[in-house]
Amino acid sequence: MWARAACLGLRASAASRRRSFTSAGADPQGSGRVTAELIEHLERLALVDFGSQEAVARLEKAIAFADRLRAVDTDGVEPMESVLEDRCLYLRSDNVVEGNCVEELLQNSHRVVEEYFVAPPGNISWSKPDEKGPSHTAE
Amino acid sequence: MAAPVLRWLCPGRRWAFARTGGCSYHRRGVPTASTSSGKRGQSSVAQQSLITAQEPRKGDREWAAVVGLEIHAQISSNSKLFSGSQVHFAAPPNSLVSFFDASLPGTLPVLNRRCVEAAVMTGLALDCRINKKSLFDRKHYFYADLPAGYQITQQRLPIAVDGSLAYSVCVGKKRGQAVARTVRVRQIQLEQDSGKSLHDDLRSQTLVDLNRAGVGLLEVVLEPDMSCGEEAAAAVRELQLILQALGTSRAIMAEGQLRVDANISVHHPGEPLGVRTEVKNLNSARFLARAIDYEIQRQISELENGGEILNETRSFDYKLGCTMPMRDKEGKQDYRFMPEPNLPPLLLYDSASLPAGADPQQVINIDQIREQLPELPSVTREKLVQRYGMLPEHSFALLNEVGLLEFFQNVMKETRAEPKKVTSWVLNTFLGFLKQQNLAVSESPVTPSALAELLNLVERKAISSSAAKQVFEELWRSEGKTPAQIVAEKQLELMRDDEALEQLCRATMEAHPQVVMDLKKGNPRAINKLIGLVRKATLGRADPTAIKDVLERQLSG
């Protein structure tokens, strides 16, 4: 499961790197090293556990693989943002046709209080095994 | 330590003295959480400072503040932005939630036409350039009330850009003069609202209601062209009126339909801009200006004391009257923006580019929307000034209260009285009574017809103005009676019997020879005393001007 999650994390970061990858991070020249800081940052953003050194190595290989896209000359070519770009965006009329299914929805929740979903207090925290997770007070 | 006097002025008036500026501030010591209280004067900070203008000392430098706003307005529509569940303010928790809103797998967003129209209307009203092609993106962050883990918004290419919003601030000693200001609109974008979290600290849990998740929002980004809380509040108010006139949003702050975040920084004029802080969730019109002004003062004090401003997010504590850092924002957020893969670009057309034979339900024509735009508040005000010759400030006041303009126009339809008189009665007497009892115009016990009838009586000189006020009071208290009935009951008709008036004047003068002598000696106030005495004798039923005429005639004759 973590491999799949790592791939998802990779896809997102590769796409955003093409725009402006602003976080502290990998050397854009592609020396291939992914720092511990970057791993921690990615884990916190994506709530993904990289788990082991093997996973980090796999991530580095995946980034190197994706970097081969840079070999393509895209000067003057408009990026394709969606394979749907020449599809028509369907406009729905403003009618109420859904909703009213509280019971069904609440079945998915581990804990329920009256008709509310129950979540942990504050924001979803990320705690490493060796440090106490910060408990954020939510907005 | 003597507190130096620092002045912070709006850019347009940097070199003028405090009193004439729209917003001018003196540093009044370091505001700390413990000393500020929500009750710090009933008047706004600006009003307090205007009273104490002082000479600047040598070495004191001026400050200029810069305020930008991000305003989120809930779109007034039947269903949500990307799903067919209902939009409604109060409903049982999670009853207005579809599978898509709950982010269940296998669901896809389907764009609501009405929301696009609302965005285009708002863009046109704010003089924006409407982008014929706009794109949707995902903004990722984790929070319990954002079930998908991302919000669909328009970051790269929003639906409308480069507009302007014209508003007015009241300046001058009596704050009666309206000065026009403009703020640029950077962009307007469509985005989803999140659900609501209720924090249960006692049981250490958060309860989540997704009724609001997925409701369409218009985010209006205003450039930092404003320089104080008052300007920001005025701009927000005008935007609120525009949205309400267009019908694109009901924009009621108390119901969370209009939310404002402010970006605030201070700097010395001529120097580069300072570090800005973001003050989030300013959800009350009353506290909007105060929160911004507090933050400006805080930044000035901090910098004056040698501190520095952190680029952080703060929230306004209404009870303490101060801004506090929001502890859960650690470092800069990385939203990992990516194009929304499930939505093609949004294409809009105008009459020239409309594809032939297209299904009208599936295309949006900007020109058609422009033609059908309702009248904007600024146009309505201008018409009032032109048609009735009223002061601009009065036109503002008429539009500032829900239903008041309609009330005024209904009175005007049925009365022969002068517009100035009607304006005065509606804005002073009528509005005064409403405010006193905290009523909306729709809850008024006095109908426009009743007020019109009353004003007609005054116009015909059937009753005096002061009698009219008494009648109005009675109208307010007892429903169902007409002004004519009340006048008859209380015998408030103006005396029409000239003969009786002449006699009364003569009798009064005879009874008060002292006053008459005073008058003959040349004391100008004696005549008023005489008039007062005669009025008392007539039980307030005689017109003071008529009395004056008779007395003067009798004295000279």
XYZ file of C-alpha atoms in Angstrom:
696
model
C 0.000 0.000 0.000
C 2.775 2.395 0.759
C 4.246 1.841 -2.704
C 1.014 2.978 -4.309
C 0.807 5.930 -1.993
C 4.383 6.861 -2.812
C 3.526 6.793 -6.515
C 0.557 9.098 -5.928
C 2.776 11.444 -3.981
C 5.256 11.350 -6.842
C 2.729 12.154 -9.533
C 1.535 15.216 -7.660
C 5.012 16.489 -6.976
C 6.179 15.964 -10.570
C 3.229 17.901 -11.917
C 3.677 20.758 -9.495
C 7.385 20.834 -10.170
C 6.674 21.677 -13.751
C 4.941 24.822 -12.467
C 6.732 26.012 -9.393
C 7.993 23.635 -6.841
C 8.484 25.999 -3.977
C 9.143 23.702 -1.054
C 12.603 22.904 0.274
C 13.508 20.062 -1.919
C 15.266 17.997 -4.442
C 18.015 19.343 -6.596
C 16.258 20.264 -9.880
C 19.343 19.282 -11.826
C 18.532 15.738 -10.772
C 21.436 14.592 -8.707
C 18.825 12.119 -7.539
C 19.285 12.652 -3.808
C 16.113 13.164 -1.876
C 16.863 14.721 1.493
C 15.356 13.661 4.784
C 13.784 17.109 5.070
C 11.988 16.629 1.781
C 10.737 13.218 2.863
C 9.370 14.655 6.056
C 7.721 17.511 4.163
C 6.117 15.141 1.660
C 4.955 12.824 4.402
C 3.286 15.691 6.223
C 1.636 17.038 3.070
C 0.360 13.761 1.745
C -0.068 11.899 5.041
C 1.923 9.116 3.521
C 4.391 6.972 5.434
C 7.528 6.311 3.450
C 8.420 3.692 5.966
C 11.855 2.631 4.972
C 15.112 3.580 3.243
C 14.110 1.236 0.449
C 11.049 3.386 -0.160
C 13.181 6.511 -0.376
C 15.494 4.814 -2.840
C 12.523 3.799 -4.932
C 11.270 7.392 -4.863
C 14.626 8.631 -6.108
C 14.572 6.148 -8.947
C 11.038 7.197 -9.840
C 12.000 10.873 -9.943
C 14.971 10.060 -12.173
C 12.662 8.127 -14.483
C 10.216 11.030 -14.708
C 13.060 13.484 -15.297
C 13.646 11.927 -18.679
C 10.627 13.946 -19.818
C 12.903 16.981 -19.743
C 14.696 15.626 -22.778
C 11.657 16.571 -24.881
C 11.828 20.070 -26.390
C 8.602 21.826 -25.467
C 9.570 25.364 -26.469
C 6.551 27.217 -27.833
C 4.212 24.327 -27.132
C 1.191 25.069 -24.946
C 1.018 22.533 -22.126
C -1.886 20.165 -22.314
C -3.587 20.416 -19.003
C -6.342 17.925 -19.581
C -7.069 15.185 -22.081
C -10.575 16.634 -21.960
C -9.457 19.942 -23.406
C -11.636 19.750 -26.495
C -14.582 18.284 -24.674
C -17.538 20.426 -23.807
C -17.991 21.195 -20.127
C -21.515 20.100 -19.375
C -23.651 22.692 -17.558
C -26.239 21.353 -15.180
C -29.498 23.228 -14.476
C -29.846 24.583 -10.978
C -32.267 22.005 -9.586
C -32.156 20.051 -6.347
C -31.962 16.376 -7.239
C -29.746 14.866 -4.566
C -29.185 14.784 -0.840
C -31.364 13.564 1.971
C -29.391 10.396 2.593
C -28.024 10.932 6.089
C -28.330 7.347 7.237
C -26.511 5.955 4.234
C -23.676 8.455 4.573
C -23.249 7.947 8.298
C -22.846 4.225 7.779
C -19.394 4.997 6.444
C -18.272 6.694 9.606
C -16.438 4.836 12.324
C -17.926 7.103 14.958
C -21.105 9.134 14.859
C -22.688 11.547 17.357
C -26.344 12.271 16.651
C -26.103 12.996 12.934
C -22.568 14.366 12.848
C -19.424 12.667 11.639
C -16.856 12.502 14.417
C -13.278 13.499 13.735
C -10.263 13.840 16.004
C -9.967 17.274 17.655
C -8.247 20.078 15.737
C -6.510 19.231 12.515
C -5.269 15.859 11.383
C -1.906 15.629 13.089
C 1.116 13.730 11.913
C 3.205 12.329 14.680
C 6.469 10.471 14.244
C 7.053 7.538 16.592
C 9.932 9.309 18.333
C 8.336 12.685 18.841
C 5.097 13.888 20.331
C 2.718 14.921 17.580
C 1.790 18.602 17.683
C -1.844 19.028 18.582
C -3.085 21.923 16.524
C -5.965 24.056 17.582
C -8.213 24.374 14.606
C -9.622 27.543 13.103
C 9.170 57.339 28.599
C 7.324 59.969 26.651
C 5.241 58.374 23.965
C 6.182 59.917 20.630
C 3.301 61.047 18.500
C 3.213 59.068 15.297
C 0.801 59.703 12.554
C -0.503 57.131 10.167
C -2.434 58.616 7.287
C -4.213 57.414 4.180
C -1.867 57.709 1.163
C -3.870 60.408 -0.532
C -3.502 62.650 2.444
C -0.035 61.879 3.690
C 0.992 65.473 4.204
C -2.208 66.831 5.648
C -3.054 67.026 9.281
C -4.977 64.336 11.057
C -8.324 66.051 11.133
C -8.972 66.284 7.416
C -7.882 62.791 6.462
C -10.316 59.935 5.999
C -8.406 57.797 8.455
C -5.686 59.137 10.680
C -4.143 57.558 13.677
C -1.972 58.522 16.591
C -0.024 55.926 18.425
C -1.513 55.543 21.854
C 0.924 53.225 23.504
C 1.450 49.544 22.847
C -1.816 47.704 22.543
C -1.585 44.425 24.406
C -4.165 41.736 24.828
C -4.548 42.435 28.503
C -5.293 46.117 28.206
C -7.504 46.116 25.153
C -11.060 45.225 25.621
C -13.947 45.006 23.284
C -15.410 47.984 25.072
C -12.505 50.271 24.214
C -14.757 53.238 23.518
C -18.061 52.764 21.798
C -16.863 54.773 18.822
C -14.386 53.417 16.330
C -10.701 54.071 16.848
C -10.687 56.561 13.978
C -13.320 58.716 15.615
C -11.429 58.844 18.898
C -8.201 59.912 17.257
C -9.775 62.606 15.130
C -10.447 64.569 18.275
C -6.818 64.740 19.379
C -4.789 66.143 16.506
C -1.316 67.136 17.559
C 1.735 68.754 16.035
C 4.338 66.259 14.859
C 7.618 66.369 16.695
C 10.911 66.488 14.903
C 12.135 63.041 14.030
C 8.704 61.399 14.005
C 8.068 59.558 10.791
C 4.738 58.862 9.256
C 3.347 55.430 8.618
C 1.221 54.280 5.740
C -0.862 51.131 5.986
C -1.771 48.856 3.110
C -4.841 46.622 3.204
C -5.887 44.004 0.641
C -8.974 41.844 0.942
C -10.065 38.356 -0.089
C -13.836 38.162 0.086
C -15.774 34.917 -0.153
C -19.443 35.264 -1.077
C -21.788 32.287 -1.090
C -23.592 32.110 -4.404
C -27.356 32.315 -4.137
C -28.441 29.155 -5.971
C -30.783 26.235 -5.384
C -28.119 23.559 -5.621
C -24.397 23.328 -5.027
C -21.544 24.154 -7.390
C -20.730 20.630 -8.523
C -23.616 18.553 -7.209
C -27.395 18.571 -7.065
C -27.848 18.767 -3.307
C -29.659 21.735 -1.836
C -28.160 24.989 -0.608
C -29.894 26.073 2.571
C -28.737 27.806 5.730
C -30.288 25.822 8.549
C -31.062 22.147 8.065
C -30.543 18.952 10.025
C -26.865 17.988 9.982
C -25.705 16.141 6.872
C -29.175 16.134 5.317
C -28.161 18.277 2.334
C -25.208 16.122 1.341
C -24.877 14.071 -1.831
C -22.413 11.255 -2.466
C -20.133 13.679 -4.302
C -20.175 16.169 -1.427
C -19.172 13.368 0.938
C -16.379 12.534 -1.492
C -17.402 8.928 -1.929
C -15.404 7.103 -4.610
C -16.883 6.979 -8.097
C -18.489 10.437 -7.970
C -17.687 13.260 -10.370
C -18.228 17.046 -10.324
C -20.935 18.462 -12.620
C -20.872 22.240 -12.970
C -23.977 24.234 -12.042
C -24.935 26.695 -14.788
C -26.440 29.195 -12.362
C -23.119 29.548 -10.529
C -21.312 30.377 -13.760
C -23.936 32.986 -14.615
C -23.568 34.468 -11.129
C -19.814 34.744 -11.590
C -20.176 36.406 -14.991
C -22.770 38.871 -13.670
C -20.558 39.818 -10.754
C -17.549 40.174 -13.051
C -19.470 42.462 -15.394
C -20.800 44.560 -12.507
C -17.247 45.053 -11.261
C -15.981 46.030 -14.716
C -13.823 42.930 -15.071
C -12.518 41.275 -18.176
C -14.392 37.989 -18.439
C -12.062 35.171 -19.471
C -13.734 33.265 -22.274
C -11.695 30.283 -21.202
C -11.148 29.547 -17.530
C -9.798 26.480 -15.771
C -10.462 24.535 -12.587
C -7.751 23.360 -10.211
C -7.398 21.337 -7.044
C -6.027 22.967 -3.915
C -4.916 20.280 -1.486
C -4.917 20.466 2.285
C -6.112 18.173 5.023
C -8.969 19.148 7.280
C -11.855 17.177 8.719
C -14.508 19.306 6.969
C -12.887 18.901 3.542
C -13.723 15.281 2.816
C -11.946 15.070 -0.541
C -8.698 16.429 0.866
C -8.773 19.145 -1.789
C -10.928 22.094 -2.795
C -11.861 22.676 -6.444
C -10.999 26.283 -7.242
C -9.659 28.409 -10.111
C -6.063 29.232 -9.418
C -4.383 29.404 -12.816
C -7.040 31.075 -14.912
C -10.049 32.468 -13.048
C -13.321 33.426 -14.677
C -12.903 37.221 -14.329
C -9.902 39.539 -13.841
C -8.873 43.218 -13.754
C -11.918 45.047 -12.528
C -12.618 47.867 -10.107
C -14.971 48.599 -7.249
C -16.029 52.177 -6.537
C -17.083 53.019 -2.988
C -17.417 56.049 -0.691
C -16.013 56.968 2.683
C -17.341 59.702 4.918
C -14.812 62.384 5.715
C -14.867 65.773 7.301
C -15.462 66.963 10.833
C -19.047 65.833 10.932
C -18.310 62.801 8.780
C -21.100 63.934 6.492
C -19.167 64.382 3.300
C -18.883 61.408 0.996
C -15.604 60.993 -0.887
C -15.315 58.519 -3.758
C -12.588 55.890 -3.709
C -11.736 52.985 -5.984
C -10.138 49.641 -5.335
C -8.917 47.357 -8.110
C -10.362 43.869 -8.354
C -7.569 41.440 -9.106
C -9.790 38.503 -9.918
C -13.044 36.684 -9.277
C -13.008 32.912 -9.135
C -15.451 30.076 -8.581
C -14.668 27.658 -5.778
C -16.221 25.158 -3.379
C -17.069 25.902 0.223
C -16.005 23.464 2.938
C -18.212 21.826 5.568
C -18.530 23.011 9.154
C -16.582 21.774 12.136
C -17.945 21.971 15.648
C -15.210 21.610 18.203
C -16.093 19.638 21.282
C -13.110 20.282 23.513
C -14.753 18.550 26.444
C -14.800 15.189 24.732
C -11.748 15.935 22.633
C -13.473 15.491 19.305
C -14.719 17.467 16.332
C -18.213 17.066 14.909
C -18.464 17.546 11.170
C -21.522 18.709 9.223
C -21.119 18.627 5.453
C -24.267 20.555 4.539
C -22.106 23.484 3.496
C -19.495 21.344 1.720
C -19.591 22.008 -2.001
C -21.704 25.162 -1.918
C -20.574 27.563 -4.647
C -18.435 30.516 -3.586
C -17.306 33.600 -5.449
C -13.896 34.669 -4.255
C -13.339 38.358 -4.979
C -9.722 39.426 -4.527
C -9.217 43.164 -3.946
C -5.775 44.672 -4.526
C -4.103 46.377 -1.566
C -5.409 49.818 -2.541
C -7.031 50.462 0.806
C -5.297 52.055 3.740
C -7.422 51.579 6.838
C -10.267 49.658 8.393
C -12.860 52.243 7.460
C -12.026 52.076 3.750
C -12.023 48.289 3.838
C -15.386 48.216 5.589
C -16.839 50.688 3.085
C -15.560 48.629 0.145
C -17.012 45.441 1.614
C -20.329 47.182 2.234
C -20.533 48.385 -1.349
C -19.668 44.922 -2.652
C -22.379 43.523 -0.430
C -24.937 45.947 -1.894
C -23.851 45.109 -5.436
C -24.122 41.358 -4.853
C -27.558 41.826 -3.311
C -28.725 44.041 -6.177
C -27.507 41.464 -8.713
C -29.063 38.625 -6.731
C -25.871 36.618 -7.059
C -25.422 36.368 -3.303
C -27.532 37.352 -0.321
C -24.216 38.317 1.288
C -25.486 38.266 4.880
C -22.385 38.180 7.069
C -24.267 36.876 10.065
C -25.246 33.752 8.114
C -21.728 33.203 6.869
C -22.651 34.127 3.302
C -19.961 36.800 3.158
C -16.549 36.163 4.731
C -13.561 38.456 4.584
C -9.836 37.835 5.012
C -7.543 40.859 5.188
C -3.873 41.188 4.214
C -2.295 44.001 6.180
C 1.137 45.623 6.219
C 2.641 48.958 7.201
C 5.565 50.944 5.846
C 7.020 54.437 5.780
C 5.865 56.354 2.716
C 8.452 56.127 -0.018
C 9.962 52.932 1.340
C 9.152 49.408 0.130
C 6.104 47.602 1.483
C 6.412 45.887 4.843
C 5.854 42.239 5.764
C 2.173 41.447 5.645
C 0.019 39.396 7.965
C -3.231 37.766 7.058
C -6.194 38.250 9.373
C -8.743 35.545 8.702
C -12.436 35.029 9.260
C -13.614 38.588 9.741
C -17.249 37.624 9.655
C -18.915 40.610 11.217
C -19.463 43.990 9.595
C -19.176 45.683 12.970
C -15.755 44.302 13.777
C -14.221 44.363 10.317
C -12.863 47.912 10.555
C -11.871 47.484 14.176
C -9.913 44.300 13.576
C -8.008 45.830 10.667
C -7.255 49.007 12.598
C -6.097 46.999 15.591
C -3.713 45.003 13.430
C -2.326 48.175 11.848
C -1.728 49.721 15.260
C -0.147 46.498 16.488
C 2.256 46.403 13.567
C 3.196 50.055 13.994
C 3.827 49.606 17.699
C 5.802 46.424 17.125
C 8.062 48.078 14.557
C 8.447 51.237 16.620
C 9.629 49.122 19.510
C 12.275 47.539 17.350
C 10.405 44.281 16.793
C 9.619 42.660 13.489
C 6.463 41.506 11.792
C 6.138 37.803 11.002
C 4.421 36.728 7.808
C 1.753 34.816 9.691
C -1.960 34.211 9.840
C -3.923 35.740 12.668
C -7.535 35.711 13.741
C -9.545 38.402 15.479
C -10.776 37.740 18.968
C -14.044 39.643 19.230
C -14.201 39.580 22.991
C -10.691 40.870 23.594
C -10.728 43.167 20.578
C -7.326 42.053 19.327
C -5.729 39.772 16.743
C -4.011 36.577 17.811
C -1.767 34.246 15.846
C -3.451 31.070 14.639
C -1.279 28.365 16.062
C -2.084 25.660 13.584
C -0.350 27.244 10.622
C 3.164 25.892 10.855
C 5.371 27.398 8.209
C 4.131 28.079 4.729
C 1.340 25.913 3.384
C 2.055 24.000 0.204
C -1.263 23.465 -1.545
C 0.130 21.328 -4.373
C -2.103 22.920 -6.991
C -2.896 20.681 -9.912
C -5.406 20.940 -12.781
C -8.777 19.336 -11.962
C -8.614 16.283 -14.201
C -12.378 15.721 -14.270
C -13.383 19.103 -15.677
C -12.637 20.406 -19.174
C -11.941 24.136 -19.596
C -14.977 26.396 -19.062
C -15.739 28.193 -22.309
C -17.921 31.289 -22.459
C -19.180 33.032 -25.572
C -20.403 36.409 -26.682
C -22.902 37.182 -29.436
C -20.158 37.232 -32.023
C -18.604 33.918 -31.133
C -21.747 31.958 -30.247
C -21.612 28.670 -32.146
C -24.534 28.239 -34.549
C -27.174 25.721 -33.579
C -25.816 25.338 -30.065
C -28.082 24.152 -27.292
C -28.910 27.368 -25.379
C -28.856 25.444 -22.122
C -25.259 24.435 -22.733
C -23.755 27.777 -23.737
C -23.412 31.015 -21.819
C -23.541 34.296 -23.734
C -21.736 37.102 -21.918
C -23.482 39.795 -23.971
C -26.882 38.447 -23.069
C -26.002 38.483 -19.398
C -24.701 42.024 -19.693
C -27.981 43.179 -21.221
C -29.961 41.620 -18.403
C -27.880 43.042 -15.554
C -30.080 44.636 -12.875
C -29.520 48.256 -11.867
C -26.428 48.702 -9.715
C -26.582 50.628 -6.402
C -24.369 53.434 -7.716
C -26.784 54.014 -10.602
C -29.797 53.929 -8.279
C -28.164 56.522 -6.021
C -27.297 58.759 -8.943
C -30.895 58.604 -10.149
C -32.164 59.574 -6.693
C -29.853 62.572 -6.587
C -30.889 63.658 -10.079
C -34.592 63.079 -9.675
C -35.167 64.368 -6.157
C -32.204 66.686 -5.721
C -31.181 64.947 -2.526
C -27.690 64.967 -1.075
C -25.494 61.979 -1.999
C -25.223 61.075 1.698
C -29.000 60.675 1.828
C -29.034 58.420 -1.197
C -26.466 56.264 0.591
C -28.603 56.151 3.713
C -31.703 55.148 1.715
C -29.883 52.230 0.122
C -28.242 51.197 3.329
C -31.332 49.684 4.906
C -33.252 46.779 3.402
C -36.608 47.941 2.069
C -36.070 51.595 2.939
C -35.742 52.774 -0.647
C -38.961 51.030 -1.612
C -40.714 52.582 1.386
C -39.479 56.033 0.383
C -40.616 55.576 -3.212
C -44.050 54.374 -2.123
C -44.477 57.434 0.077
C -43.383 59.689 -2.789
C -46.003 58.108 -5.036
C -48.878 59.048 -2.735
C -47.845 62.424 -1.397
C -47.653 65.940 -2.730
C -45.053 66.928 -0.176
C -41.611 68.048 -1.303
C -38.983 65.333 -1.768
C -36.755 67.078 0.775
C -39.467 66.835 3.413
C -40.167 63.188 2.641
C -36.449 62.369 2.740
C -36.105 64.079 6.084
C -39.130 62.298 7.558
C -38.041 58.886 6.270
C -34.378 59.164 7.235
C -34.810 60.924 10.566
C -38.197 60.203 12.117
C -39.158 56.890 10.506
C -35.690 55.339 10.592
C -35.187 56.658 14.107
C -38.259 54.810 15.374
C -37.197 51.627 13.566
C -33.724 51.696 15.077
C -35.017 52.442 18.533
C -37.100 49.276 18.522
C -34.668 47.298 16.413
C -37.194 46.629 13.654
C -36.717 45.986 9.963
C -38.591 48.138 7.450
C -40.854 45.184 6.695
C -41.893 45.075 10.363
C -42.895 48.723 10.503
C -46.339 49.414 12.005
C -46.578 52.531 9.828
C -47.321 51.919 6.161
C -46.081 54.156 3.333
C -49.687 55.213 2.692
C -50.116 56.309 6.295
C -46.972 58.403 6.214
C -47.976 59.842 2.858
C -51.369 60.852 4.260
C -49.706 62.443 7.266
C -47.345 64.437 5.091
C -50.265 65.594 2.975
C -51.928 66.986 6.090
C -48.790 68.956 6.873
C -48.547 70.086 3.258
C -52.118 71.419 3.339
C -51.279 73.154 6.580
C -54.035 71.212 8.262
C -51.638 70.442 11.095
C -48.292 71.800 12.204
C -44.995 69.891 11.977
C -44.817 69.350 15.694
C -48.390 68.055 15.725
C -47.408 65.728 12.894
C -44.673 64.247 15.061
C -47.248 63.522 17.740
C -49.515 61.893 15.187
C -46.643 59.784 13.946
C -45.938 58.549 17.440
C -49.566 57.576 17.815
C -49.563 55.876 14.401
C -46.602 53.842 15.502
C -48.190 52.740 18.723
C -51.708 51.937 17.581
C -52.152 50.100 14.322
C -55.242 50.551 12.217
C -55.894 54.201 12.875
C -55.436 56.657 10.049
C -53.666 59.980 10.543
C -56.936 61.842 10.004
C -58.571 59.883 12.805
C -55.727 60.600 15.213
C -55.793 64.286 14.360
C -59.501 64.402 15.079
C -59.167 62.422 18.309
C -56.415 64.553 19.716
C -57.780 67.786 18.314
C -54.524 68.663 16.684
C -55.949 70.582 13.748
C -54.361 73.914 13.102
C -56.456 76.767 14.148
C -58.164 78.224 11.116
C -60.168 80.828 12.906
C -58.299 84.056 12.238
C -60.647 86.014 14.433
C -59.956 83.800 17.438
C -56.232 83.996 16.796
C -56.338 87.807 16.707
C -58.203 87.828 19.997
C -55.791 85.425 21.623
C -52.800 87.466 20.508
C -54.294 90.646 21.867
C -55.211 88.925 25.130
C -51.748 87.488 25.531
C -50.097 90.820 24.917
C -52.352 92.462 27.454
C -51.558 89.762 29.996
C -47.836 90.178 29.569
C -47.066 93.907 29.308
C -43.484 93.287 30.434
C -42.700 91.180 27.421
C -44.309 93.695 25.103
C -42.176 96.441 26.573
C -39.086 94.293 26.119
C -39.996 93.839 22.508
C -40.559 97.542 21.932
C -37.150 98.191 23.485
C -35.663 96.088 20.743
C -35.038 92.726 22.400
C -35.269 90.271 19.504
C -35.908 87.272 21.701
C -39.015 88.772 23.198
C -41.043 87.994 20.084
C -40.233 84.311 20.454
C -41.423 84.429 24.041
C -44.667 85.979 22.926
C -45.110 83.408 20.190
C -44.516 80.689 22.722
C -47.113 82.156 25.061
C -49.698 82.401 22.319
C -48.986 78.840 21.225
C -49.539 77.616 24.735
C -52.816 79.480 24.823
C -53.866 77.770 21.595
C -52.843 74.404 22.985
C -50.260 74.063 20.226
C -52.822 74.256 17.509
C -51.622 77.435 15.858
C -48.866 77.689 13.298
C -45.940 79.672 14.751
C -45.379 81.618 11.522
C -49.010 82.680 11.435
C -48.791 83.784 15.078
C -45.709 85.800 14.308
C -47.455 87.561 11.429
C -50.445 88.495 13.559
C -48.352 89.729 16.457
C -46.106 91.807 14.252
C -49.122 93.333 12.543
C -50.794 94.101 15.869
C -47.661 95.619 17.316
C -46.957 97.862 14.396
C -50.617 98.833 13.888
